Coordinates of C-alpha atoms and ligand atoms in Angstrom, one line a residue:
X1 CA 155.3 -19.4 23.7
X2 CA 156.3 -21.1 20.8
X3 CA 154.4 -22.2 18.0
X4 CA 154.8 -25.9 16.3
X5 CA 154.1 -27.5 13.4
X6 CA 154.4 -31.3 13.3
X7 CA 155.5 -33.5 10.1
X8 CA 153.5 -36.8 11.0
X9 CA 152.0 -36.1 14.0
X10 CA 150.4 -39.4 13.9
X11 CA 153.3 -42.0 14.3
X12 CA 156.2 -42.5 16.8
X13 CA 158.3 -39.7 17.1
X14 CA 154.9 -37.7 16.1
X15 CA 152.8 -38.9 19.3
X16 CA 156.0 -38.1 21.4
X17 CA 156.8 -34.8 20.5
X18 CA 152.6 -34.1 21.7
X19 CA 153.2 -35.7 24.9
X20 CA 156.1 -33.1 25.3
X21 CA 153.7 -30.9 24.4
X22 CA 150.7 -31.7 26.2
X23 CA 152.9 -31.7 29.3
X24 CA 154.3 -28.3 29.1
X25 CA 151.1 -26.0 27.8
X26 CA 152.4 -22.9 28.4
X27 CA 155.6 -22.9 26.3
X28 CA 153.9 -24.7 23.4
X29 CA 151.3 -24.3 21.1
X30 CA 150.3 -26.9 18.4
X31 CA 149.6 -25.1 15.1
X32 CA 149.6 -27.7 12.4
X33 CA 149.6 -31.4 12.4
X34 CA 149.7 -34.1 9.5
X35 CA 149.8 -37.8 8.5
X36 CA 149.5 -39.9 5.5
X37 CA 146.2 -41.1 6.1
X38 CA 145.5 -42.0 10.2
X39 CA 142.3 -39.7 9.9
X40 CA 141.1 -41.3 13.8
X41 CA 144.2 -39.5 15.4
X42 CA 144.0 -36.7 13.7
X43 CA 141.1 -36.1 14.7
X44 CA 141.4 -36.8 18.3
X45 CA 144.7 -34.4 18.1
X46 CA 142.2 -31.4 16.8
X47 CA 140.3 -31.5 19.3
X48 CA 142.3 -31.8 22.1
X49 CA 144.8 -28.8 20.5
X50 CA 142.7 -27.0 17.8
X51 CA 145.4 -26.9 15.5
X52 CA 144.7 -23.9 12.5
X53 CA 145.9 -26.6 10.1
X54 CA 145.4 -30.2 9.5
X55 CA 147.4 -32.0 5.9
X56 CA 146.2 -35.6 5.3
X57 CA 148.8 -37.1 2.2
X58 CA 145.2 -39.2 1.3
X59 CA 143.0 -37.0 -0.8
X60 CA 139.7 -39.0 0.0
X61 CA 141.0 -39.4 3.8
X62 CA 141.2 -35.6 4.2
X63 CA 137.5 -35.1 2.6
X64 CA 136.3 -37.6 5.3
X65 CA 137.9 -35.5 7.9
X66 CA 136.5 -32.5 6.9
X67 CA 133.0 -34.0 7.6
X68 CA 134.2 -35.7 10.4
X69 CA 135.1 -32.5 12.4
X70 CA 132.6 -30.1 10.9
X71 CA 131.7 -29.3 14.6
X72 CA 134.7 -28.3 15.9
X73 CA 135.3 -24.7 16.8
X74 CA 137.7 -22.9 15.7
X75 CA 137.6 -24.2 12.2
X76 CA 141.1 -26.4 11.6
X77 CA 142.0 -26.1 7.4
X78 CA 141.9 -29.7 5.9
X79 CA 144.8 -29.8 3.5
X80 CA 145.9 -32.9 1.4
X81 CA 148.8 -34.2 -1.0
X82 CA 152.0 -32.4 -1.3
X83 CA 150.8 -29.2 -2.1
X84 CA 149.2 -29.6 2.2
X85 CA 152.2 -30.7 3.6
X86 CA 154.4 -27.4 1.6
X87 CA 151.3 -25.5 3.2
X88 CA 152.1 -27.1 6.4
X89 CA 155.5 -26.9 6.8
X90 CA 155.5 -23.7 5.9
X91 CA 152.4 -22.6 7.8
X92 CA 153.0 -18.2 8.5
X93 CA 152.3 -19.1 12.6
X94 CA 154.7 -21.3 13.1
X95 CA 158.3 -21.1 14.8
X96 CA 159.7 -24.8 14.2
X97 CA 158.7 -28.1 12.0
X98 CA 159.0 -30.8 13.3
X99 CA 159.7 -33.6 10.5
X100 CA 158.5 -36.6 12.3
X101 CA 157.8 -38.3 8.9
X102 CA 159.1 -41.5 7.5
X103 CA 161.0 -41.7 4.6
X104 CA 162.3 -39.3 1.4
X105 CA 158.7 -37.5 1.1
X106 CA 160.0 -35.2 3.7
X107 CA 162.6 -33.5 1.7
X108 CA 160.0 -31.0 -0.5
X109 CA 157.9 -29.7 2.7
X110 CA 161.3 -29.7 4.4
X111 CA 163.3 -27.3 2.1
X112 CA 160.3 -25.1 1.6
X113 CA 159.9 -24.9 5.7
X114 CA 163.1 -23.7 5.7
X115 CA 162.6 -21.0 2.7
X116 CA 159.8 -19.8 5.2
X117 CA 162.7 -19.3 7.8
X118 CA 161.5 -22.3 10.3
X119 CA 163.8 -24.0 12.7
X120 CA 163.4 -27.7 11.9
X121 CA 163.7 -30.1 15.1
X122 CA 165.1 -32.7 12.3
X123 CA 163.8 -36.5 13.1
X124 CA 163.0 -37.5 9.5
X125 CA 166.9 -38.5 8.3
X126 CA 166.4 -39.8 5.1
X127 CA 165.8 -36.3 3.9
X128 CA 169.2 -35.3 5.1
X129 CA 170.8 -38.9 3.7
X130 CA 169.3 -38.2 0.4
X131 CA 169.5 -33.8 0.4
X132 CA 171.8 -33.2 3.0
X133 CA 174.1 -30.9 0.5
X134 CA 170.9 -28.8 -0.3
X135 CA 169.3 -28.3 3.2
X136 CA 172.1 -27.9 5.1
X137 CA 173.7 -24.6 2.5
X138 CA 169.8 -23.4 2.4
X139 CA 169.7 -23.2 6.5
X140 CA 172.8 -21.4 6.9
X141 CA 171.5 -19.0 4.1
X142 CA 168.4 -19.0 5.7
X143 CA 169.5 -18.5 9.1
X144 CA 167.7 -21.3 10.7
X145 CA 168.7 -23.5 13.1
X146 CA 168.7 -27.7 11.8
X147 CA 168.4 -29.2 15.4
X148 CA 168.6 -33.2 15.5
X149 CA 165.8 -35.3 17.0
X150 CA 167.3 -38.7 16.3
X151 CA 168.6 -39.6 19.6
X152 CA 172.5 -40.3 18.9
X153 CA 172.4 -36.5 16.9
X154 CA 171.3 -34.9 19.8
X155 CA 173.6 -36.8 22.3
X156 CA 176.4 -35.4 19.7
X157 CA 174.6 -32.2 19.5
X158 CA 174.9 -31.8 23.4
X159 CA 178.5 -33.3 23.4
X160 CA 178.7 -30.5 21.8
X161 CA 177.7 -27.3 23.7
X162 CA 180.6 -24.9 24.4
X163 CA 182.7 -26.6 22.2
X164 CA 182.2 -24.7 18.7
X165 CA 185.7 -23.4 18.8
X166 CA 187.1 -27.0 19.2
X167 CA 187.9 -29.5 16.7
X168 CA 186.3 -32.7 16.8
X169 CA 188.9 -35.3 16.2
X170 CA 185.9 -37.9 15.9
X171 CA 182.1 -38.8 16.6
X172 CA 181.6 -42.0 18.4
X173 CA 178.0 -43.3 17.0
X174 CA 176.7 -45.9 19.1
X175 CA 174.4 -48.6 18.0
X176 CA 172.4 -51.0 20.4
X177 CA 173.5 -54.0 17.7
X178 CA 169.2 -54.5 16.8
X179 CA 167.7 -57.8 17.6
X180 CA 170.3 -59.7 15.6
X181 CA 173.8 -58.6 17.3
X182 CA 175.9 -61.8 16.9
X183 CA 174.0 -63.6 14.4
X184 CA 175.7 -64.9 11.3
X185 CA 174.9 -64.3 8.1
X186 CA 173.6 -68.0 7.2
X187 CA 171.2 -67.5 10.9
X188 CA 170.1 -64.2 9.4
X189 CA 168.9 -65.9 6.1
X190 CA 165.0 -67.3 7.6
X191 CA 164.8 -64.4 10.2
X192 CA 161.0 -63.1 10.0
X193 CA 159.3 -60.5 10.0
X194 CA 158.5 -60.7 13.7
X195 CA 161.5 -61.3 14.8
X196 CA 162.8 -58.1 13.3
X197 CA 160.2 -55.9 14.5
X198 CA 161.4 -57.0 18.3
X199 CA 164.0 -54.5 19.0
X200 CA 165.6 -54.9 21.9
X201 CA 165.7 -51.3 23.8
X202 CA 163.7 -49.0 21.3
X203 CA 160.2 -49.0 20.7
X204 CA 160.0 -47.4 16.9
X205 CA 157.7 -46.7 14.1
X206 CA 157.9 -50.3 11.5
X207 CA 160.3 -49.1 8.9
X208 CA 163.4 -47.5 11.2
X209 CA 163.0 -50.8 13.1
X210 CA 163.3 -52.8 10.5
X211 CA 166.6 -50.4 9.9
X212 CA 168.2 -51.0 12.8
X213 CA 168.0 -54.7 12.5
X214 CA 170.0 -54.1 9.2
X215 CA 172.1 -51.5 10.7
X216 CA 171.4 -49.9 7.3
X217 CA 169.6 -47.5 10.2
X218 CA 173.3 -46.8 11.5
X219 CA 174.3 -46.4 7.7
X220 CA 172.2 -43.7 7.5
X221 CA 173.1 -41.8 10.8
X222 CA 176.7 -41.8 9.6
X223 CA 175.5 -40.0 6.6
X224 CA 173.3 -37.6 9.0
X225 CA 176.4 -37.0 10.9
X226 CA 178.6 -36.0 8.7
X227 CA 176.3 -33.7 7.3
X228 CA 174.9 -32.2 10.8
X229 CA 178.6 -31.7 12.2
X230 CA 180.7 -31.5 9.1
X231 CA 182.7 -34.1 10.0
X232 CA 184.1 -36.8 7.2
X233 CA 183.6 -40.4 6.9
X234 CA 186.3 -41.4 8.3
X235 CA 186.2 -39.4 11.9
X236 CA 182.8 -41.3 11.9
X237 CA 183.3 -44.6 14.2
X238 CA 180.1 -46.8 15.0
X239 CA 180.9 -48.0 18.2
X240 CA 178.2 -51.3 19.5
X241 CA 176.9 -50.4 23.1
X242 CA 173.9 -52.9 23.3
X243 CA 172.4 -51.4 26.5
X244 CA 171.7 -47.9 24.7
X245 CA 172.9 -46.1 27.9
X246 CA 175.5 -44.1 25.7
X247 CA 173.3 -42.2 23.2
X248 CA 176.5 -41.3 21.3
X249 CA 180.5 -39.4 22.5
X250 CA 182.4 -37.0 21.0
X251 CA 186.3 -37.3 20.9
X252 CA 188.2 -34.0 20.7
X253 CA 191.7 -33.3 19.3
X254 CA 193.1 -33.3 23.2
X255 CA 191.8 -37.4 23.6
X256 CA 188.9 -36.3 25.7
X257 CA 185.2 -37.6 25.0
X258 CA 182.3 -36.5 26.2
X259 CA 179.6 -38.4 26.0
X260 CA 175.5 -38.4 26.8
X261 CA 173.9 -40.8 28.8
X262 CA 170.4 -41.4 29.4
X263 CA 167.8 -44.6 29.6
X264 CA 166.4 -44.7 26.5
X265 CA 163.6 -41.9 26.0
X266 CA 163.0 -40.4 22.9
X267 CA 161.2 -37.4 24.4
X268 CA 164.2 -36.5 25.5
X269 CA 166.2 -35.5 22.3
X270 CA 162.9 -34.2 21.5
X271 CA 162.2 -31.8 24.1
X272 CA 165.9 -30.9 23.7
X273 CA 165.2 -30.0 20.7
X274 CA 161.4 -27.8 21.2
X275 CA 163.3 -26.4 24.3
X276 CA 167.3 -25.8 23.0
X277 CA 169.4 -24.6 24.6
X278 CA 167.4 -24.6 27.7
X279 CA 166.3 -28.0 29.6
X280 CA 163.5 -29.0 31.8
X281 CA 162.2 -31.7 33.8
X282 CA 161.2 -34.9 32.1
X283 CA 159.0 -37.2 33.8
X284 CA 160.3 -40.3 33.7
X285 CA 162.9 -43.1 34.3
X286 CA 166.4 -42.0 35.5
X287 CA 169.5 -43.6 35.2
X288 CA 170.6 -45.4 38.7
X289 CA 174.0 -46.0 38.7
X290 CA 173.8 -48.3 41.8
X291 CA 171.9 -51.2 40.0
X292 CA 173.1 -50.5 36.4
X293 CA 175.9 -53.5 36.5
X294 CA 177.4 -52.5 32.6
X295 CA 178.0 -50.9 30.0
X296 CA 179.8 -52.6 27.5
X297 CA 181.4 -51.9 23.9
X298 CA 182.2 -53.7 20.8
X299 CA 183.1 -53.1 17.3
X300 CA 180.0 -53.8 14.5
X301 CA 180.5 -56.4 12.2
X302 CA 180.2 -54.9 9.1
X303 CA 181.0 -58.1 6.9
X304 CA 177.3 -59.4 8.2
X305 CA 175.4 -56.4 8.2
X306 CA 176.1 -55.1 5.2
X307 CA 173.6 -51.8 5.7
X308 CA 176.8 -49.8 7.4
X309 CA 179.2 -51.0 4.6
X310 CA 176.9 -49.6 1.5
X311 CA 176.5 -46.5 4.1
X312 CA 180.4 -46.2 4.1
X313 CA 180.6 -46.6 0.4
X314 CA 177.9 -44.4 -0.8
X315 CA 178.8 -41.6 1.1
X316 CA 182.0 -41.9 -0.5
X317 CA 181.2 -41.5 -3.5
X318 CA 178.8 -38.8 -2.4
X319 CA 176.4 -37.4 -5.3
X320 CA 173.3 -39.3 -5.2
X321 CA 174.8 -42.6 -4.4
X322 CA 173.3 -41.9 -0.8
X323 CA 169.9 -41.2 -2.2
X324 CA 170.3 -45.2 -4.2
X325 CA 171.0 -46.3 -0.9
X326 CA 168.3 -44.9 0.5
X327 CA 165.5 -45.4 -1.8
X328 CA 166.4 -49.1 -2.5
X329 CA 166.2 -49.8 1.3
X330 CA 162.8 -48.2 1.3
X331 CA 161.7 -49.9 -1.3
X332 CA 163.1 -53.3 0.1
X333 CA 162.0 -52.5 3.6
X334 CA 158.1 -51.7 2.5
X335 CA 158.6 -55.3 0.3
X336 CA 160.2 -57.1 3.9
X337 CA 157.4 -55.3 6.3
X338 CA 154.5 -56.8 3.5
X339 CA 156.5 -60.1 3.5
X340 CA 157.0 -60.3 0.0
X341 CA 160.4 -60.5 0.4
X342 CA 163.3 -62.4 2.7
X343 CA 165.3 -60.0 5.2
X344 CA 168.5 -60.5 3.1
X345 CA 167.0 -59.3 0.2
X346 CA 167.1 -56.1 1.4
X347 CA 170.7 -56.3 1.3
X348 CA 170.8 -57.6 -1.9
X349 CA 168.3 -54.6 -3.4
X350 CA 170.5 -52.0 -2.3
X351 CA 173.4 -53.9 -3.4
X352 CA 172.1 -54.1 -7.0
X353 CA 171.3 -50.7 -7.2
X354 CA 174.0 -48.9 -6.5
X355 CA 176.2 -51.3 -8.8
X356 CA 174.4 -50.3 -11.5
X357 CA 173.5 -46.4 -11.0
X358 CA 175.3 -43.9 -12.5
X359 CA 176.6 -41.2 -10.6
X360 CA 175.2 -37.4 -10.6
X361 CA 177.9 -35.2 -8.7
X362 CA 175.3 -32.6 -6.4
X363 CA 172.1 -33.6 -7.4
X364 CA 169.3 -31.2 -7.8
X365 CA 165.9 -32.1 -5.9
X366 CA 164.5 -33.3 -8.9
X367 CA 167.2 -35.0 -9.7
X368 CA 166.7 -36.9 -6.3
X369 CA 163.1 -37.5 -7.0
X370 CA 164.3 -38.8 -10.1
X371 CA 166.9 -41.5 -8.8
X372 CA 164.1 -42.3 -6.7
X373 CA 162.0 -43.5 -9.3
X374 CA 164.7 -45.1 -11.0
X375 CA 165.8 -47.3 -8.1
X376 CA 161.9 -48.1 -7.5
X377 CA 161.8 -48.9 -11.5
X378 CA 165.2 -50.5 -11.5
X379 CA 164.0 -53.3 -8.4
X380 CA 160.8 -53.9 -9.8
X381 CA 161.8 -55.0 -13.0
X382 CA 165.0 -57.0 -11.7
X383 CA 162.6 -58.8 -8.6
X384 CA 159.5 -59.0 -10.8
X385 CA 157.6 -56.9 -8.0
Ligands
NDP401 P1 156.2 -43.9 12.0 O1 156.0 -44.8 10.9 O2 155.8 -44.2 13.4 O3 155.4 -42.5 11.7 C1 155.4 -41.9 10.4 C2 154.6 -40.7 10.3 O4 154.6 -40.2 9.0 C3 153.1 -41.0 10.6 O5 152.5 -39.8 11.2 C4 152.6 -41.2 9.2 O6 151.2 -41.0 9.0 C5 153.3 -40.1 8.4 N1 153.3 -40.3 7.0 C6 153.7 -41.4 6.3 N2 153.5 -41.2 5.0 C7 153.1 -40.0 4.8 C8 152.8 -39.2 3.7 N3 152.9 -39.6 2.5 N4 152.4 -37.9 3.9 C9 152.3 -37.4 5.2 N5 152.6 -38.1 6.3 C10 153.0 -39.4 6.1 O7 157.7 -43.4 11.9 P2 158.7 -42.9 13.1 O8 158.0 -41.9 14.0 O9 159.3 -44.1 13.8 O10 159.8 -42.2 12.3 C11 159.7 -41.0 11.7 C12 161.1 -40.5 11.3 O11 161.9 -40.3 12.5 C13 161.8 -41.5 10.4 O12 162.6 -40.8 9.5 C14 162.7 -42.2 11.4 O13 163.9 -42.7 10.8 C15 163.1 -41.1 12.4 N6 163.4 -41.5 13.7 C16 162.5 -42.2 14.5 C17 162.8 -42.6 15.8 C18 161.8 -43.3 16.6 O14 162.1 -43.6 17.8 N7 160.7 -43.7 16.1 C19 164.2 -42.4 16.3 C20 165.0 -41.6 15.5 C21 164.7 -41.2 14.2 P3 150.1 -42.3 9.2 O15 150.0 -42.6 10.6 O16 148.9 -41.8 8.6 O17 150.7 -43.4 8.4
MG402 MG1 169.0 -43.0 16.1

């Protein structure tokens, strides 16, 4: 039996990891659970698991579901802010976290999860784009084990097993294209808000949706790769495969690849994960070779969406050029999904920040919180937001 604690229990890759959980009762138990402020599923998810700890980010939100669940036995905690979600993460009864929540207010709960000695079944990447140096020296030192959730991590991650003593020569990240795959840049200039939120094979929480029609979602798994397999930059090749059969291949240093192939299921990087290095059945669709007439490949272009170039470049330069990245795409995103802004602002917002930011080799996590608030400051006063 092991015991999980979820990160956002509440949203996409949240309400997946329960059905994987719901479905296999006797391996799992559900310990703690958390969201920003969805008090109505949180409360449905304690009593259907009785979970021994509940953090709600929204201080008045948790205080209503305190009264709200006053009859349930056994008592679940009610924790709130960030001082509940450290609590959470690093909970004594659990075995793994599960960061399942959006954005760079993972990375505190994150890093103290893993001072607690969790395994952390990783789906929240901009912790990793933005603290990647920190978590990943802090597991090893720890001991724990950083397994991926995000879909084309885990495909690597299984490309992967039995090969430790082999070089990679490089990872072939693939990437459905989004909704926009062959648009220009002048097409992508009116593109709404609707239209972006229709990905084509993935059904997604708002923001990483809104990421993958920039590709800066792609930007940022390069960065995840390079810190999960420590591989460089430059053995990173996005490869377009707009069917998402190929969840992402491995090339080794004799020219073979090995890649994973699937239909596109995110409990199935996620069970992977809960259940490494053992796997069990899935319900669900299966791939059928008979009727699936292709596959095909093509290279991204990079000159129109510009979220894999400033990926490229600020991973270069390293330091906490990824975290500008990162937190001016946040910014911009939360600005695109309220429709305050046009979708090739977003582009321009990063662009502007990381022009103008000056460079801090290794950041500390304070320093990261730090940029953070400079990027935030830095857009509001340029865009008068
Ligand atoms: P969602 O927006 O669907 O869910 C986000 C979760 O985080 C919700 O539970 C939300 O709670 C919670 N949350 C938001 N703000 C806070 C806060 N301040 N404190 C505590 N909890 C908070 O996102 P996704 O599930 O789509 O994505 C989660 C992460 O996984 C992202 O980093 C994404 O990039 C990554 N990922 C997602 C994939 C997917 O298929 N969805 C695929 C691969 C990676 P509430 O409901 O109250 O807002
Ligand atoms: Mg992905």
């Amino acid at each position: 039996m092991k015991n999980v604690a979820i990160l956002g229990s509440t949203g996409s890759i949240g309400t997946q990891t329960i059905d994987v959980l719901r479905a296999n009762p006797d391996d799992f138990s559900l310990v703690a659970i958390s969201a920003g402020s969805n008090i109505g599923m949180l409360e449905e998810q304690i009593r259907e698991f009785h979970p021994k700890l509940c953090a709600v980010w929204d201080e008045d939100k948790a205080k209503e579901l305190s009264k709200a669940i006053s009859d349930v036995t056994p008592t679940c905690k009610i924790v709130s802010s960030m001082d509940g979600l450290i609590e959470l993460a690093s909970i004594p009864e659990s075995d793994i976290l599960i960061t399942a929540v959006v954005g760079m207010i993972g990375i505190t709960p994150t890093i103290a999860a893993i001072k607690a000695g969790k395994d952390i079944g990783l789906a929240n990447k901009e912790t990793l784009v933005t603290a990647g140096h920190i978590i990943i020296s802090l597991a090893k030192e720890m001991g724990v084990s950083i397994l991926p959730v995000d879909s084309e991590h885990s495909a690597i991650f299984q490309c992967l097993n039995g090969e430790r003593e082999n070089n990679i020569d490089k990872i072939l990240l693939t990437a459905s294209g989004g909704p926009f795959r062959g648009k220009t840049r002048d097409e992508l200039a009116d593109v709404t808000l609707e239209m972006a939120l229709k990905h084509p094979n993935w059904s997604m929480g708002r923001k990483i949706t809104i990421d993958s029609a920039t590709m800066v979602n792609k930007g940022l798994e390069v960065i995840e790769a390079k810190w999960l397999f420590g591989v460089t930059p430059s053995q990173i090749e996005v490869v377009v495969q707009p069917q998402s059969i190929i969840h992402s291949m491995v090339q080794f240093d004799d020219g073979a690849v090995i890649a994973q192939l699937g239909t596109p299921d995110m409990r199935l990087p996620i069970q992977y994960a809960l259940y490494y290095p053992k796997r069990v059945f899935l319900k669900g669709d299966r791939l059928d070779f008979s009727t699936l007439s292709e596959i095909t490949f093509s290279k991204p272009d990079m000159d129109t969406f510009l979220g894999l170039k400033y990926a490229y470049k600020a991973i270069e330069i390293g330091g906490s050029m990824p975290t500008v990245l990162n937190a001016a795409n946040e910014y911009a995103v939360a600005r695109f999904l309220n429709k305050e802004i046009k979708f090739l602002e977003i582009y321009e917002m990063i662009d502007y920040c990381m022009s103008c930011h000056k460079n801090i080799d290794s950041p500390t996590v304070d320093q990261i919180l730090d940029t953070e608030q400079w990027v935030y400051e830095t857009i509001k006063s340029k865009w008068s937001l």
